[in-house]
PDB file of C-alpha atoms in Angstrom:
ATOM      1  CA  MET A   5      59.015  31.864 -46.507  1.00  0.00           C
ATOM      2  CA  PRO A   6      62.713  30.587 -48.283  1.00  0.00           C
ATOM      3  CA  GLN A   7      63.252  30.944 -52.242  1.00  0.00           C
ATOM      4  CA  THR A   8      65.123  28.394 -54.379  1.00  0.00           C
ATOM      5  CA  LEU A   9      67.979  29.325 -55.830  1.00  0.00           C
ATOM      6  CA  GLU A  10      68.429  27.385 -59.359  1.00  0.00           C
ATOM      7  CA  SER A  11      72.481  27.791 -59.494  1.00  0.00           C
ATOM      8  CA  SER A  12      74.495  26.369 -62.788  1.00  0.00           C
ATOM      9  CA  ARG A  13      77.462  26.121 -60.166  1.00  0.00           C
ATOM     10  CA  PHE A  14      75.583  24.722 -56.992  1.00  0.00           C
ATOM     11  CA  GLY A  15      72.689  23.014 -58.199  1.00  0.00           C
ATOM     12  CA  THR A  16      69.196  23.626 -56.359  1.00  0.00           C
ATOM     13  CA  LEU A  17      69.600  25.071 -52.785  1.00  0.00           C
ATOM     14  CA  GLU A  18      67.651  26.762 -50.453  1.00  0.00           C
ATOM     15  CA  ILE A  19      67.975  30.305 -49.501  1.00  0.00           C
ATOM     16  CA  ALA A  20      66.359  31.762 -46.011  1.00  0.00           C
ATOM     17  CA  ASP A  21      65.096  35.397 -46.063  1.00  0.00           C
ATOM     18  CA  ARG A  22      67.709  36.459 -43.545  1.00  0.00           C
ATOM     19  CA  ALA A  23      70.384  35.614 -45.852  1.00  0.00           C
ATOM     20  CA  VAL A  24      69.548  37.321 -49.336  1.00  0.00           C
ATOM     21  CA  ILE A  25      71.380  40.539 -49.327  1.00  0.00           C
ATOM     22  CA  GLU A  26      70.320  43.433 -51.138  1.00  0.00           C
ATOM     23  CA  PHE A  27      72.633  45.271 -53.330  1.00  0.00           C
ATOM     24  CA  PRO A  28      70.921  48.773 -53.862  1.00  0.00           C
ATOM     25  CA  ALA A  29      73.166  49.736 -56.742  1.00  0.00           C
ATOM     26  CA  GLY A  30      74.551  46.423 -57.813  1.00  0.00           C
ATOM     27  CA  LEU A  31      78.131  44.968 -59.013  1.00  0.00           C
ATOM     28  CA  ILE A  32      79.757  47.746 -60.681  1.00  0.00           C
ATOM     29  CA  GLY A  33      79.403  46.368 -63.964  1.00  0.00           C
ATOM     30  CA  VAL A  34      77.695  43.457 -63.896  1.00  0.00           C
ATOM     31  CA  GLY A  35      75.240  44.618 -61.550  1.00  0.00           C
ATOM     32  CA  GLY A  36      72.719  42.096 -59.111  1.00  0.00           C
ATOM     33  CA  ARG A  37      70.123  43.302 -57.317  1.00  0.00           C
ATOM     34  CA  ARG A  38      70.089  40.341 -54.132  1.00  0.00           C
ATOM     35  CA  PHE A  39      72.709  37.833 -53.565  1.00  0.00           C
ATOM     36  CA  ALA A  40      73.152  35.572 -51.081  1.00  0.00           C
ATOM     37  CA  LEU A  41      76.461  34.426 -49.508  1.00  0.00           C
ATOM     38  CA  LEU A  42      76.954  30.988 -50.203  1.00  0.00           C
ATOM     39  CA  THR A  43      79.398  28.452 -49.007  1.00  0.00           C
ATOM     40  CA  ARG A  44      80.642  25.377 -50.294  1.00  0.00           C
ATOM     41  CA  GLN A  45      83.189  23.683 -47.862  1.00  0.00           C
ATOM     42  CA  GLU A  46      82.874  24.914 -44.122  1.00  0.00           C
ATOM     43  CA  ASP A  47      86.888  25.097 -43.663  1.00  0.00           C
ATOM     44  CA  SER A  48      87.386  26.858 -47.591  1.00  0.00           C
ATOM     45  CA  ALA A  49      88.671  30.307 -46.656  1.00  0.00           C
ATOM     46  CA  PHE A  50      86.244  30.958 -49.939  1.00  0.00           C
ATOM     47  CA  ARG A  51      82.385  31.802 -49.996  1.00  0.00           C
ATOM     48  CA  TRP A  52      81.096  32.793 -52.868  1.00  0.00           C
ATOM     49  CA  LEU A  53      78.235  35.695 -53.462  1.00  0.00           C
ATOM     50  CA  HIS A  54      75.423  34.349 -55.531  1.00  0.00           C
ATOM     51  CA  GLU A  55      72.833  36.201 -57.632  1.00  0.00           C
ATOM     52  CA  LEU A  56      69.395  35.173 -56.330  1.00  0.00           C
ATOM     53  CA  ASP A  57      67.356  36.363 -59.240  1.00  0.00           C
ATOM     54  CA  GLY A  58      68.014  33.914 -62.547  1.00  0.00           C
ATOM     55  CA  SER A  59      71.395  34.979 -63.911  1.00  0.00           C
ATOM     56  CA  ASP A  60      73.549  32.901 -62.048  1.00  0.00           C
ATOM     57  CA  LEU A  61      76.180  35.259 -61.520  1.00  0.00           C
ATOM     58  CA  ALA A  62      78.502  34.328 -58.571  1.00  0.00           C
ATOM     59  CA  LEU A  63      81.492  35.918 -57.474  1.00  0.00           C
ATOM     60  CA  PRO A  64      84.061  33.867 -55.220  1.00  0.00           C
ATOM     61  CA  VAL A  65      84.833  36.117 -52.287  1.00  0.00           C
ATOM     62  CA  THR A  66      87.229  36.224 -49.623  1.00  0.00           C
ATOM     63  CA  ASP A  67      88.554  37.978 -46.129  1.00  0.00           C
ATOM     64  CA  PRO A  68      91.024  39.981 -47.155  1.00  0.00           C
ATOM     65  CA  PHE A  69      91.907  40.661 -43.745  1.00  0.00           C
ATOM     66  CA  ALA A  70      92.777  36.569 -43.077  1.00  0.00           C
ATOM     67  CA  PHE A  71      95.389  37.549 -46.318  1.00  0.00           C
ATOM     68  CA  PHE A  72      96.886  40.803 -45.703  1.00  0.00           C
ATOM     69  CA  PRO A  73      96.845  41.489 -42.284  1.00  0.00           C
ATOM     70  CA  ASP A  74      97.707  45.204 -42.913  1.00  0.00           C
ATOM     71  CA  TYR A  75      94.781  46.011 -45.227  1.00  0.00           C
ATOM     72  CA  GLU A  76      93.489  49.282 -45.441  1.00  0.00           C
ATOM     73  CA  LEU A  77      89.696  49.891 -46.354  1.00  0.00           C
ATOM     74  CA  GLN A  78      88.974  54.291 -46.451  1.00  0.00           C
ATOM     75  CA  VAL A  79      85.884  54.902 -47.796  1.00  0.00           C
ATOM     76  CA  ALA A  80      85.320  58.924 -48.677  1.00  0.00           C
ATOM     77  CA  ASP A  81      81.989  60.196 -46.935  1.00  0.00           C
ATOM     78  CA  ALA A  82      79.784  60.331 -50.329  1.00  0.00           C
ATOM     79  CA  ASP A  83      79.919  56.829 -50.239  1.00  0.00           C
ATOM     80  CA  ALA A  84      79.733  55.934 -46.923  1.00  0.00           C
ATOM     81  CA  ALA A  85      76.338  58.097 -46.638  1.00  0.00           C
ATOM     82  CA  ARG A  86      74.737  56.336 -50.297  1.00  0.00           C
ATOM     83  CA  ILE A  87      75.556  53.235 -48.164  1.00  0.00           C
ATOM     84  CA  GLY A  88      73.609  54.513 -44.833  1.00  0.00           C
ATOM     85  CA  LEU A  89      77.084  53.382 -43.179  1.00  0.00           C
ATOM     86  CA  ASP A  90      78.013  56.145 -40.405  1.00  0.00           C
ATOM     87  CA  ASP A  91      81.025  53.519 -39.523  1.00  0.00           C
ATOM     88  CA  PRO A  92      82.853  51.891 -41.813  1.00  0.00           C
ATOM     89  CA  ALA A  93      83.931  49.146 -39.213  1.00  0.00           C
ATOM     90  CA  ALA A  94      80.379  48.110 -38.586  1.00  0.00           C
ATOM     91  CA  ALA A  95      80.523  46.452 -41.746  1.00  0.00           C
ATOM     92  CA  GLU A  96      81.397  42.852 -43.063  1.00  0.00           C
ATOM     93  CA  VAL A  97      84.059  43.453 -45.641  1.00  0.00           C
ATOM     94  CA  TYR A  98      84.573  41.108 -48.269  1.00  0.00           C
ATOM     95  CA  ALA A  99      87.276  40.743 -50.990  1.00  0.00           C
ATOM     96  CA  ILE A 100      86.447  39.602 -54.460  1.00  0.00           C
ATOM     97  CA  VAL A 101      88.899  36.451 -55.727  1.00  0.00           C
ATOM     98  CA  ARG A 102      90.595  35.508 -59.924  1.00  0.00           C
ATOM     99  CA  ALA A 103      91.142  32.785 -59.607  1.00  0.00           C
ATOM    100  CA  ALA A 104      94.074  30.102 -61.666  1.00  0.00           C
ATOM    101  CA  ASP A 105      94.816  26.944 -62.120  1.00  0.00           C
ATOM    102  CA  SER A 106      97.121  27.520 -59.133  1.00  0.00           C
ATOM    103  CA  LEU A 107      96.828  29.590 -55.344  1.00  0.00           C
ATOM    104  CA  GLU A 108     100.445  31.226 -56.887  1.00  0.00           C
ATOM    105  CA  ASP A 109      98.305  32.111 -59.041  1.00  0.00           C
ATOM    106  CA  PHE A 110      95.296  33.873 -57.486  1.00  0.00           C
ATOM    107  CA  SER A 111      94.553  37.110 -57.093  1.00  0.00           C
ATOM    108  CA  VAL A 112      92.522  39.331 -55.216  1.00  0.00           C
ATOM    109  CA  ASN A 113      91.209  43.057 -55.476  1.00  0.00           C
ATOM    110  CA  LEU A 114      91.382  45.583 -53.133  1.00  0.00           C
ATOM    111  CA  LEU A 115      90.758  48.178 -54.612  1.00  0.00           C
ATOM    112  CA  ALA A 116      86.631  47.515 -54.874  1.00  0.00           C
ATOM    113  CA  PRO A 117      85.807  45.461 -51.936  1.00  0.00           C
ATOM    114  CA  ILE A 118      82.461  44.794 -50.860  1.00  0.00           C
ATOM    115  CA  LEU A 119      80.764  45.855 -47.225  1.00  0.00           C
ATOM    116  CA  ILE A 120      77.587  44.234 -46.021  1.00  0.00           C
ATOM    117  CA  HIS A 121      75.571  45.402 -43.580  1.00  0.00           C
ATOM    118  CA  ASP A 122      71.713  44.941 -42.491  1.00  0.00           C
ATOM    119  CA  GLY A 123      71.235  42.621 -45.146  1.00  0.00           C
ATOM    120  CA  MET A 124      71.996  45.401 -47.605  1.00  0.00           C
ATOM    121  CA  GLY A 125      75.784  45.000 -49.640  1.00  0.00           C
ATOM    122  CA  HIS A 126      77.392  47.681 -50.994  1.00  0.00           C
ATOM    123  CA  GLN A 127      81.014  47.639 -53.432  1.00  0.00           C
ATOM    124  CA  VAL A 128      82.939  50.773 -53.058  1.00  0.00           C
ATOM    125  CA  ILE A 129      86.124  52.244 -54.244  1.00  0.00           C
ATOM    126  CA  ASN A 130      88.706  52.162 -51.444  1.00  0.00           C
ATOM    127  CA  GLU A 131      90.528  55.794 -52.093  1.00  0.00           C
ATOM    128  CA  ALA A 132      93.638  54.192 -49.348  1.00  0.00           C
ATOM    129  CA  PRO A 133      96.645  53.883 -51.143  1.00  0.00           C
ATOM    130  CA  ARG A 134      98.633  50.275 -52.158  1.00  0.00           C
ATOM    131  CA  ALA A 135      94.969  49.095 -52.735  1.00  0.00           C
ATOM    132  CA  PRO A 136      95.588  47.630 -56.275  1.00  0.00           C
ATOM    133  CA  VAL A 137      92.498  46.571 -58.065  1.00  0.00           C
ATOM    134  CA  ARG A 138      94.369  42.803 -58.970  1.00  0.00           C
ATOM    135  CA  VAL A 139      97.534  41.775 -56.132  1.00  0.00           C
ATOM    136  CA  PRO A 140      98.137  38.216 -55.687  1.00  0.00           C
ATOM    137  CA  LEU A 141      95.957  36.794 -52.701  1.00  0.00           C
ATOM    138  CA  LEU A 142      99.059  35.826 -51.497  1.00  0.00           C
ATOM    139  CA  ALA A 143     100.964  38.221 -51.360  1.00  0.00           C
ATOM    140  CA  GLY A 144     100.197  39.771 -48.292  1.00  0.00           C
ATOM    141  CA  LEU A 145     100.604  36.864 -46.457  1.00  0.00           C
ATOM    142  CA  ALA A 146     104.411  36.157 -48.595  1.00  0.00           C
ATOM    143  CA  GLU A 147     105.403  39.924 -47.192  1.00  0.00           C
ATOM    144  CA  ARG A 148     104.459  39.422 -43.300  1.00  0.00           C
ATOM    145  CA  ALA A 149     106.906  36.558 -43.364  1.00  0.00           C
ATOM    146  CA  ALA A 150     109.689  37.537 -45.293  1.00  0.00           C
TER     147      ALA A 150
ATOM    148  CA  MET B  25      75.895  60.361 -78.849  1.00  0.00           C
ATOM    149  CA  LEU B  26      74.539  63.902 -77.646  1.00  0.00           C
ATOM    150  CA  MET B  27      77.345  66.886 -78.161  1.00  0.00           C
ATOM    151  CA  ILE B  28      75.745  70.107 -76.269  1.00  0.00           C
ATOM    152  CA  THR B  29      78.249  72.726 -75.758  1.00  0.00           C
ATOM    153  CA  ARG B  30      78.697  74.442 -72.614  1.00  0.00           C
ATOM    154  CA  ARG B  31      80.417  76.959 -70.837  1.00  0.00           C
ATOM    155  CA  PRO B  32      82.006  76.851 -66.664  1.00  0.00           C
ATOM    156  CA  GLY B  33      78.876  77.690 -64.589  1.00  0.00           C
ATOM    157  CA  GLU B  34      76.871  76.260 -67.163  1.00  0.00           C
ATOM    158  CA  ARG B  35      74.329  72.744 -66.062  1.00  0.00           C
ATOM    159  CA  ILE B  36      73.747  69.998 -68.255  1.00  0.00           C
ATOM    160  CA  MET B  37      70.531  68.059 -66.251  1.00  0.00           C
ATOM    161  CA  ILE B  38      70.393  64.219 -67.095  1.00  0.00           C
ATOM    162  CA  GLY B  39      66.602  63.618 -65.906  1.00  0.00           C
ATOM    163  CA  ASP B  40      65.262  64.989 -63.313  1.00  0.00           C
ATOM    164  CA  ASP B  41      68.207  64.041 -60.393  1.00  0.00           C
ATOM    165  CA  VAL B  42      71.530  64.534 -61.638  1.00  0.00           C
ATOM    166  CA  SER B  43      72.718  67.575 -62.763  1.00  0.00           C
ATOM    167  CA  ILE B  44      76.838  68.281 -64.220  1.00  0.00           C
ATOM    168  CA  GLU B  45      78.361  71.243 -64.002  1.00  0.00           C
ATOM    169  CA  ILE B  46      81.073  72.582 -65.781  1.00  0.00           C
ATOM    170  CA  VAL B  47      82.823  74.430 -63.041  1.00  0.00           C
ATOM    171  CA  GLU B  48      86.251  75.089 -64.607  1.00  0.00           C
ATOM    172  CA  VAL B  49      88.247  75.020 -68.212  1.00  0.00           C
ATOM    173  CA  THR B  50      91.829  75.436 -68.030  1.00  0.00           C
ATOM    174  CA  GLY B  51      94.071  74.631 -71.052  1.00  0.00           C
ATOM    175  CA  SER B  52      92.943  70.556 -71.984  1.00  0.00           C
ATOM    176  CA  THR B  53      91.634  70.011 -68.276  1.00  0.00           C
ATOM    177  CA  VAL B  54      87.632  69.815 -67.615  1.00  0.00           C
ATOM    178  CA  ARG B  55      86.689  70.573 -63.457  1.00  0.00           C
ATOM    179  CA  ILE B  56      83.531  68.638 -63.875  1.00  0.00           C
ATOM    180  CA  GLY B  57      80.710  68.760 -60.494  1.00  0.00           C
ATOM    181  CA  ILE B  58      78.104  66.641 -60.641  1.00  0.00           C
ATOM    182  CA  THR B  59      75.521  65.931 -58.437  1.00  0.00           C
ATOM    183  CA  ALA B  60      73.871  62.727 -58.061  1.00  0.00           C
ATOM    184  CA  PRO B  61      71.047  60.680 -55.921  1.00  0.00           C
ATOM    185  CA  ARG B  62      72.427  58.975 -52.816  1.00  0.00           C
ATOM    186  CA  ALA B  63      71.434  56.071 -54.676  1.00  0.00           C
ATOM    187  CA  THR B  64      73.671  56.769 -58.207  1.00  0.00           C
ATOM    188  CA  PRO B  65      77.274  55.628 -57.372  1.00  0.00           C
ATOM    189  CA  VAL B  66      79.495  58.246 -59.754  1.00  0.00           C
ATOM    190  CA  TYR B  67      83.054  56.476 -61.331  1.00  0.00           C
ATOM    191  CA  ARG B  68      85.007  57.546 -63.107  1.00  0.00           C
ATOM    192  CA  GLU B  69      85.333  55.398 -66.688  1.00  0.00           C
ATOM    193  CA  GLU B  70      88.732  54.400 -66.247  1.00  0.00           C
ATOM    194  CA  LEU B  71      88.404  53.077 -62.824  1.00  0.00           C
ATOM    195  CA  TRP B  72      84.688  52.229 -63.375  1.00  0.00           C
ATOM    196  CA  GLU B  73      86.364  49.519 -66.745  1.00  0.00           C
ATOM    197  CA  ARG B  74      88.774  48.143 -64.066  1.00  0.00           C
ATOM    198  CA  VAL B  75      86.576  47.722 -61.721  1.00  0.00           C
ATOM    199  CA  LYS B  76      83.573  45.921 -64.452  1.00  0.00           C
ATOM    200  CA  GLN B  77      86.511  44.219 -65.495  1.00  0.00           C
ATOM    201  CA  GLU B  78      87.406  42.113 -62.336  1.00  0.00           C
ATOM    202  CA  ASN B  79      84.539  41.286 -61.083  1.00  0.00           C
ATOM    203  CA  GLU B  80      83.911  40.051 -64.843  1.00  0.00           C
ATOM    204  CA  ASP B  81      86.806  37.951 -64.606  1.00  0.00           C
ATOM    205  CA  ALA B  82      86.594  36.831 -61.086  1.00  0.00           C
ATOM    206  CA  ALA B  83      82.711  35.536 -62.184  1.00  0.00           C
ATOM    207  CA  ARG B  84      83.804  33.049 -65.066  1.00  0.00           C
ATOM    208  CA  VAL B  85      84.878  30.633 -62.072  1.00  0.00           C
ATOM    209  CA  ASP B  86      85.434  27.005 -61.874  1.00  0.00           C
ATOM    210  CA  PRO B  87      83.837  26.686 -58.272  1.00  0.00           C
ATOM    211  CA  ASP B  88      85.132  22.776 -58.122  1.00  0.00           C
ATOM    212  CA  ARG B  89      89.081  24.949 -59.636  1.00  0.00           C
ATOM    213  CA  LEU B  90      88.545  27.289 -55.856  1.00  0.00           C
ATOM    214  CA  GLU B  91      87.851  24.539 -53.718  1.00  0.00           C
ATOM    215  CA  GLY B  92      90.193  21.786 -54.290  1.00  0.00           C
ATOM    216  CA  LEU B  93      93.458  24.525 -54.032  1.00  0.00           C
ATOM    217  CA  ALA B  94      91.343  26.556 -51.194  1.00  0.00           C
ATOM    218  CA  PRO B  95      93.918  27.076 -48.565  1.00  0.00           C
ATOM    219  CA  LYS B  96      92.253  25.802 -44.612  1.00  0.00           C
ATOM    220  CA  GLU B  97      90.716  29.328 -42.473  1.00  0.00           C
ATOM    221  CA  LYS B  98      92.084  29.697 -38.559  1.00  0.00           C
ATOM    222  CA  GLU B  99      88.691  30.753 -36.751  1.00  0.00           C
TER     223      GLU B  99
END
């Protein structure tokens, strides 16, 4: 049965059961247990990871590989086991975006991406080198263009 | 804050499921072994703090500002 989400940012939305993503450990430091990925504009590079149980917590996310073609993700075996993921490559990967007044000043968190697989979500610590917690969103594309 | 004195090889239990062992003390460095249930993530505090801060900052954004600037995504 779909549930109704009352969001201060998005208004009232119907969330289908299959769109619900369980985060057993919540997001690091900010909690939340059940989220949905919302698309506000079809052609946007950004989606919203929105909490469903009334906290109104919502974070913009993006596909890190679209902005950082060389992005590497290494998940510790213990983390992979904890989230029941034999192969992290099987998961959808999202990076949390920190927006600013202009796109040039946006940053993205490559250190602690979100993995989503089979209706379950986890924020993990990326053990790959060169995965900063705050890197300019466009840095990867600029590097490639140079 | 609870203060406990332990020697190398001794442990502390937090509830029934989390155990912390003092493995080795060398000068000002302490090696600690942690056993926790799969569902309980363990982080170095400074790393946890940085990620928490980024999550909080990211959550403060006004969607109109974000979407207005969004580049087109190629499928």
